[in-house]
Amino acid sequence: MEAVPRPANGSTHGQWFDGVVTFGDLIAVSGVGGNVTITTERPPYRIEPLPGVAETVAVEAARQRPSRLLLAEHRVVGLVGRDGDLGEVAAWMARPGGVLVRLLHAAGGQGKTRLAAHVAEACAATGWTVWRVLHEPVFSGGYRMDLPAGGGLLVVVDYADRWPVAHLQSLLTHLKSMNLSTGLTVRVLLLARSTTGWWPALRNRLRSDHQVDATTQPLPPLGDQVNREMLFQQARARFAAALDVAGADQLPLPTNLADEAFRQVLSIHMAALVAVDAHLRNTAAPTHPHALSSYLLERERDHWYKLHNRPAEPRKTPPEVMGRAVYLATLTAAVPRATAIDLLHRVGLTEPGTTTIIDDHRFCYPPDDPRTVLQALHPDRLGEDLIALFTPGHPHTSDEDEWDSDDWALTAAGQLLHTDTDPPPWAANTIAVLVETARRWDHVATDVLYPLLRRHPKLALAAGGATITRLTTIPGVDPDVLTAVDSVLPIERHVDLDVAAAAITTTLTRHQLAATDDPVDHARLHAIHAWRLANAGLHEQALDPAEEATGLYRQLAQADPAAHLPNLAMSLTNLGNSLSDLGRREEALVLAQEATGLYRQLAQAEPAAHLPNLAAPLNNLGAMLSKLGRREEALVLAQEATGLYRQLAQADPAAHLPDLAMSLSNLGNSLSDLGRREEALVLAQEATGLYRQLAQANPAAHLPDLAMSLSNLGNSLSDLGRREEALVLAQEATGLYRQLAQANPAAHLPNLAMSLSNFGIRLSELRRWEDVLAPTQEAADLYRQLARTNPAVHLPNLAASLTNLGMQLAKLRRHDEALIPAMEAVTFRRQLARAYPAAHLPDLASSLINFGAVLSELGRWDEALAPTQEATDLYRQLAQANPAHLPNLAGALSNFGIQLSRLGRREALDPAEEATDLYRQLARAYPAAHVPDLPMSLWVYAQICVMVQDNLPHALGAVTEAVGLYSRLAEQLPQAFGRQLLSACHTMADVLDGLGRIDEASELRRQLAA
């Protein structure tokens, strides 16, 4: 979808679309120069103008099928009692922003579509254009829409919760692109019954991917806000006018309007319509909700009967066959004619001919899209009640004038969905409709939906995660059905189904725990529950069952170590991971150490049985030690784990290649942390190669791992100066994490934020300053959002992202803006360091360094000195306790010297000289890590000497040494060290000037210029 501007030269020859937007396979190319990209990718939806004028129903047509008066597009009954809701929508529409999205959600029959139509009409009256979007995954061809000449654009999307999230994302991406290319103001109103599963994924993706604000507005039951008798009377008057019925105002009010069923405005409207139509027909009007549906459905059947028996041009399809066709259409929704023929054959509807049935159904129920047939019965509530009343087993069969059930319906859905291969394309809609119907009608659940899912649980997978989650909320849902669906869920993590798996397990675990007193079963069930919750990113919820499982396995292992020590070790590992995910790293470390000790004990006793289980806790323990700065210990464990996995993968690659890839990635990180970058790169490349292979075979399970390995490989390449390659990988990792976060934001938004931060750093390294800010700002925004809900885990990440944002703004010379995130990062890290000094004092020192640097760039040198000195003191304290912090101390000393030199203080030479001495020691002990740092410190020392005009002979020796070291490094890695070499040479020229050696300085500058 692309907005088409007029060419600058004003050319109009040939075919030209001005002020339009095109969709699908509509291509016009003429007089084109430069690079052109043409795509025939079709969108999975169709856009059309939303009618601005209500479709009037003629009196005779309304009398034939009164239920059509309930449809929102006819607007027979005006909107009442929604002033507050309309005010909220109006305030949202008026907010600033190029594209805004709002989800309006409520149970079926609450008036969502009616309210949206009212909003659309009001917008059109003020000059806005209004589009509606229909989901069409099988759409083919192209079309165009006129762009608004003035005003804005309102886009209405109904049934948003039945769309695949990726298709909604595609639509909203196109709308955002159109806004950017034309400046058009766009408001998108999504209508849905449910928010579970799909909405958080879409909302977070919009906020992170496009900076589009997406908000939620629940629509409360109108029957709780407005006098129900008044609503009934108003509807009764409007329906009487539409049916041309006199005396309806004298009809008595139903006595049961206060019942729970009449909270929905649709139920009140149905009662009013039935009252008026029954009065017209001189019959008694039912009042119970199911009887209202039965009455209106019987009126549909009357219409079929009259069409079939009319003297002139009778329709050949008998009423009983038409009823079955309507049932079928309500389950499948509109389909192409060829598909409809297949559907009719599947359910045995072939007389008086499939073409005749289709044409007669189309005559009764004209489709919204003329390319399709078998339009579903609307409103949805009536269609669901048709399915329920058509199906034998409901409790109202003995009621007088009740709709007659049909035993054909007991098998129709099964015939419709029967397949020996994958579920058919209409399975998703059929299961979704049955789930919604089963929420109100028990017999549809027990006699149709549950038997289907027991026999063919993969139908639930075809329906998608949102419908599976909705299935778990059916009152009294059959645990056996959930067990069947659970049996076909992927054992490992799955991008699209993790949230649904967690919902199923949460419901099932309650039943399963109640069915047994065996502590072994209880421990196993809690462990599985914790695992599924953690996979869905629900770490807080996962903690309780993880603790329960660990406590039970500890008791069991004390009584029978041989049987239960392996399970105890496993549960300790999982509980440790949960604690780590919640930021409780010290507690997690204790559990990881205990788990590793148990696995070592088990592996020594029975290597064949338990050696494979030892490698995973070794990796976990190493990762936790690394996070706590204990990197040498972490390296030893990572090497041991990798050795074990290599051995295991050689014997059984199918089982252990994922573990080997993970271990290689961890080992590469440990080596990189210790400066062994060439070795780290080799391992990162091997890990990424394995994950690409695994993700091709099973993307749902291994895309998250591939994304992480790409990020790690990019870091390794960057460390070695291969920055263009690193940028490509960082961009690929970010794209994958966007895709993952769309499906499961709880699990993958933190990783998306991390990858965005890395992407910004990679751009910065290539000096693409203008491109850096967007991903860096987005990462900070995401972490801020995450930290609001889980500060223990994400406040450290937020502080780090704010530090990074401040640095990037400073590089753009936007120092006033940089000061705010830099100061905020220091505030957060002070708070964290007070609570957990061992974990967060190093981070506080880092933020203080950056804060001082920003103050210095603003010329506030006196203020800059205090945070820099505080950081230096902190690093000195940390290095005394742990020499791993000596590199940080050396860097802080260099910064401290620079700050002092800017104040013209000669004592700046002391910290600079100390920094150089430290880097000499570090370069001797760890040459791979710190040889590059030594010339930097020598260069800084020389710069300080120039600034304070002191000790220049020493400065010349230092900068000469720096140039020599940078020359050797630049020969090996010109991309990484060429710029530093040039800068050091310029400093050498400055030192020569200060020593009065003007001719040598000039000659050096001439050579550099050449």
Tab-separated table of C-alpha atoms in Angstrom, residues 63-244:
chain	number	residue	atom	x	y	z
A	63	ARG	CA	-41.510	-7.426	7.886
A	64	GLN	CA	-40.115	-10.410	5.972
A	65	ARG	CA	-36.910	-10.572	8.062
A	66	PRO	CA	-37.231	-8.322	11.115
A	67	SER	CA	-33.793	-9.342	12.468
A	68	ARG	CA	-32.073	-7.174	9.848
A	69	LEU	CA	-33.345	-4.136	11.798
A	70	LEU	CA	-30.881	-5.084	14.569
A	71	LEU	CA	-27.845	-4.578	12.348
A	72	ALA	CA	-25.722	-1.558	13.178
A	73	GLU	CA	-25.426	-0.395	9.559
A	74	HIS	CA	-29.178	0.339	9.437
A	75	ARG	CA	-29.008	2.494	12.607
A	76	VAL	CA	-32.685	2.013	13.243
A	77	VAL	CA	-32.239	2.765	16.935
A	78	GLY	CA	-30.178	5.806	17.762
A	79	LEU	CA	-27.254	5.733	20.141
A	80	VAL	CA	-28.350	6.469	23.705
A	81	GLY	CA	-26.485	6.696	26.995
A	82	ARG	CA	-22.997	6.607	25.549
A	83	ASP	CA	-22.095	10.277	26.031
A	84	GLY	CA	-19.197	9.445	28.326
A	85	ASP	CA	-17.865	6.763	25.972
A	86	LEU	CA	-18.241	9.075	22.964
A	87	GLY	CA	-16.443	11.799	24.903
A	88	GLU	CA	-13.525	9.462	25.513
A	89	VAL	CA	-13.319	8.617	21.817
A	90	ALA	CA	-13.583	12.303	20.855
A	91	ALA	CA	-10.766	13.202	23.251
A	92	TRP	CA	-8.660	10.430	21.759
A	93	MET	CA	-9.395	11.641	18.212
A	94	ALA	CA	-8.319	15.167	19.156
A	95	ARG	CA	-4.996	14.156	20.687
A	96	PRO	CA	-1.846	15.131	18.808
A	97	GLY	CA	-0.137	12.487	16.712
A	98	GLY	CA	-0.030	11.429	13.092
A	99	VAL	CA	-1.367	7.914	13.750
A	100	LEU	CA	-3.238	6.829	16.884
A	101	VAL	CA	-4.822	3.431	17.550
A	102	ARG	CA	-7.589	2.639	20.019
A	103	LEU	CA	-9.104	-0.717	20.915
A	104	LEU	CA	-12.798	-0.577	21.835
A	105	HIS	CA	-13.643	-3.883	23.483
A	106	ALA	CA	-16.695	-5.466	25.092
A	107	ALA	CA	-18.681	-8.680	25.043
A	108	GLY	CA	-20.861	-9.368	22.011
A	109	GLY	CA	-24.020	-7.282	21.880
A	110	GLN	CA	-22.717	-4.307	23.857
A	111	GLY	CA	-22.937	-1.913	20.918
A	112	LYS	CA	-19.319	-1.637	19.734
A	113	THR	CA	-20.205	-1.500	16.040
A	114	ARG	CA	-23.088	0.891	16.679
A	115	LEU	CA	-20.848	3.277	18.606
A	116	ALA	CA	-18.184	3.082	15.889
A	117	ALA	CA	-20.806	3.914	13.260
A	118	HIS	CA	-21.878	6.955	15.302
A	119	VAL	CA	-18.265	8.112	15.555
A	120	ALA	CA	-17.769	7.560	11.830
A	121	GLU	CA	-20.854	9.593	10.969
A	122	ALA	CA	-19.704	12.451	13.168
A	123	CYS	CA	-16.242	12.378	11.593
A	124	ALA	CA	-17.652	12.397	8.076
A	125	ALA	CA	-19.771	15.422	8.969
A	126	THR	CA	-16.616	17.376	9.830
A	127	GLY	CA	-14.810	16.492	6.595
A	128	TRP	CA	-13.018	13.307	7.592
A	129	THR	CA	-12.827	10.272	5.346
A	130	VAL	CA	-13.881	6.949	6.883
A	131	TRP	CA	-12.678	3.523	5.767
A	132	ARG	CA	-13.574	0.082	7.016
A	133	VAL	CA	-11.195	-2.834	6.719
A	134	LEU	CA	-12.250	-6.433	6.144
A	135	HIS	CA	-9.904	-9.340	6.790
A	136	GLU	CA	-9.298	-11.187	3.519
A	137	PRO	CA	-6.372	-13.597	3.631
A	138	VAL	CA	-7.436	-15.019	0.251
A	139	PHE	CA	-7.831	-11.656	-1.506
A	140	SER	CA	-6.298	-11.351	-4.972
A	141	GLY	CA	-6.054	-8.443	-7.376
A	142	GLY	CA	-5.504	-4.736	-6.844
A	143	TYR	CA	-7.614	-1.667	-6.222
A	144	ARG	CA	-7.236	1.933	-5.254
A	145	MET	CA	-8.767	4.291	-2.719
A	146	ASP	CA	-9.012	8.061	-2.916
A	147	LEU	CA	-7.035	9.848	-0.247
A	148	PRO	CA	-8.878	12.514	1.733
A	149	ALA	CA	-8.834	15.929	0.110
A	150	GLY	CA	-9.060	17.493	3.551
A	151	GLY	CA	-9.559	16.531	7.166
A	152	GLY	CA	-8.239	13.254	8.479
A	153	LEU	CA	-8.806	9.550	7.996
A	154	LEU	CA	-10.681	7.258	10.392
A	155	VAL	CA	-10.146	3.526	9.836
A	156	VAL	CA	-12.547	1.066	11.517
A	157	VAL	CA	-11.519	-2.577	11.955
A	158	ASP	CA	-14.171	-4.966	13.312
A	159	TYR	CA	-13.418	-8.452	14.711
A	160	ALA	CA	-9.835	-7.374	15.348
A	161	ASP	CA	-9.348	-10.200	17.836
A	162	ARG	CA	-9.929	-12.753	15.051
A	163	TRP	CA	-7.218	-11.314	12.824
A	164	PRO	CA	-3.725	-12.805	12.988
A	165	VAL	CA	-1.615	-10.225	14.770
A	166	ALA	CA	0.794	-10.175	11.825
A	167	HIS	CA	-2.039	-9.095	9.493
A	168	LEU	CA	-3.103	-6.291	11.815
A	169	GLN	CA	0.526	-5.258	12.051
A	170	SER	CA	0.739	-5.217	8.247
A	171	LEU	CA	-2.296	-2.939	7.993
A	172	LEU	CA	-1.053	-0.547	10.644
A	173	THR	CA	2.435	-0.489	9.153
A	174	HIS	CA	0.936	0.569	5.833
A	175	LEU	CA	-1.189	3.254	7.474
A	176	LYS	CA	1.842	4.616	9.310
A	177	SER	CA	3.810	4.668	6.053
A	178	MET	CA	0.973	6.546	4.375
A	179	ASN	CA	0.958	9.083	7.206
A	180	LEU	CA	4.705	9.657	6.849
A	181	SER	CA	4.539	10.090	3.073
A	182	THR	CA	1.458	12.350	2.949
A	183	GLY	CA	1.199	13.963	6.395
A	184	LEU	CA	-2.375	12.665	6.655
A	185	THR	CA	-3.775	12.395	10.192
A	186	VAL	CA	-4.927	8.802	10.775
A	187	ARG	CA	-7.044	7.349	13.583
A	188	VAL	CA	-7.583	3.581	13.759
A	189	LEU	CA	-10.499	2.208	15.791
A	190	LEU	CA	-10.258	-1.522	16.483
A	191	LEU	CA	-13.369	-3.397	17.690
A	192	ALA	CA	-13.061	-6.703	19.542
A	193	ARG	CA	-14.637	-8.914	22.184
A	194	SER	CA	-11.417	-10.076	23.786
A	195	THR	CA	-8.071	-8.474	24.615
A	196	THR	CA	-6.325	-11.651	25.769
A	197	GLY	CA	-3.116	-12.636	24.027
A	198	TRP	CA	-3.328	-10.679	20.772
A	199	TRP	CA	-3.748	-7.112	22.048
A	200	PRO	CA	-0.648	-6.781	24.255
A	201	ALA	CA	1.403	-8.187	21.378
A	202	LEU	CA	0.033	-5.657	18.887
A	203	ARG	CA	0.053	-2.685	21.273
A	204	ASN	CA	3.656	-3.143	22.301
A	205	ARG	CA	4.747	-3.732	18.729
A	206	LEU	CA	3.089	-0.481	17.619
A	207	ARG	CA	4.672	1.484	20.430
A	208	SER	CA	8.126	0.035	19.933
A	209	ASP	CA	8.194	-0.400	16.164
A	210	HIS	CA	6.449	2.734	14.945
A	211	GLN	CA	6.118	4.960	18.014
A	212	VAL	CA	2.344	4.742	17.513
A	213	ASP	CA	0.343	5.243	20.696
A	214	ALA	CA	-2.154	2.399	21.146
A	215	THR	CA	-4.748	2.685	23.905
A	216	THR	CA	-7.628	0.618	25.247
A	217	GLN	CA	-11.201	1.615	25.995
A	218	PRO	CA	-13.569	-0.932	27.547
A	219	LEU	CA	-17.221	-0.433	26.679
A	220	PRO	CA	-19.268	-1.105	29.829
A	221	PRO	CA	-22.717	-2.754	29.580
A	222	LEU	CA	-25.256	-0.090	28.700
A	223	GLY	CA	-27.845	-1.844	30.831
A	224	ASP	CA	-25.781	-0.952	33.907
A	225	GLN	CA	-25.621	2.738	33.004
A	226	VAL	CA	-29.012	3.651	31.555
A	227	ASN	CA	-32.535	2.855	32.699
A	228	ARG	CA	-33.405	-0.355	30.860
A	229	GLU	CA	-37.090	0.481	30.578
A	230	MET	CA	-36.202	3.711	28.803
A	231	LEU	CA	-33.905	1.821	26.419
A	232	PHE	CA	-36.706	-0.649	25.688
A	233	GLN	CA	-39.259	2.087	25.053
A	234	GLN	CA	-36.965	4.004	22.713
A	235	ALA	CA	-36.146	0.863	20.713
A	236	ARG	CA	-39.784	-0.173	20.620
A	237	ALA	CA	-40.772	3.175	19.091
A	238	ARG	CA	-38.054	3.010	16.423
A	239	PHE	CA	-38.886	-0.577	15.458
A	240	ALA	CA	-42.578	0.225	15.300
A	241	ALA	CA	-41.831	3.017	12.844
A	242	ALA	CA	-39.600	0.771	10.733
A	243	LEU	CA	-42.284	-1.947	10.615
A	244	ASP	CA	-45.125	0.576	10.266
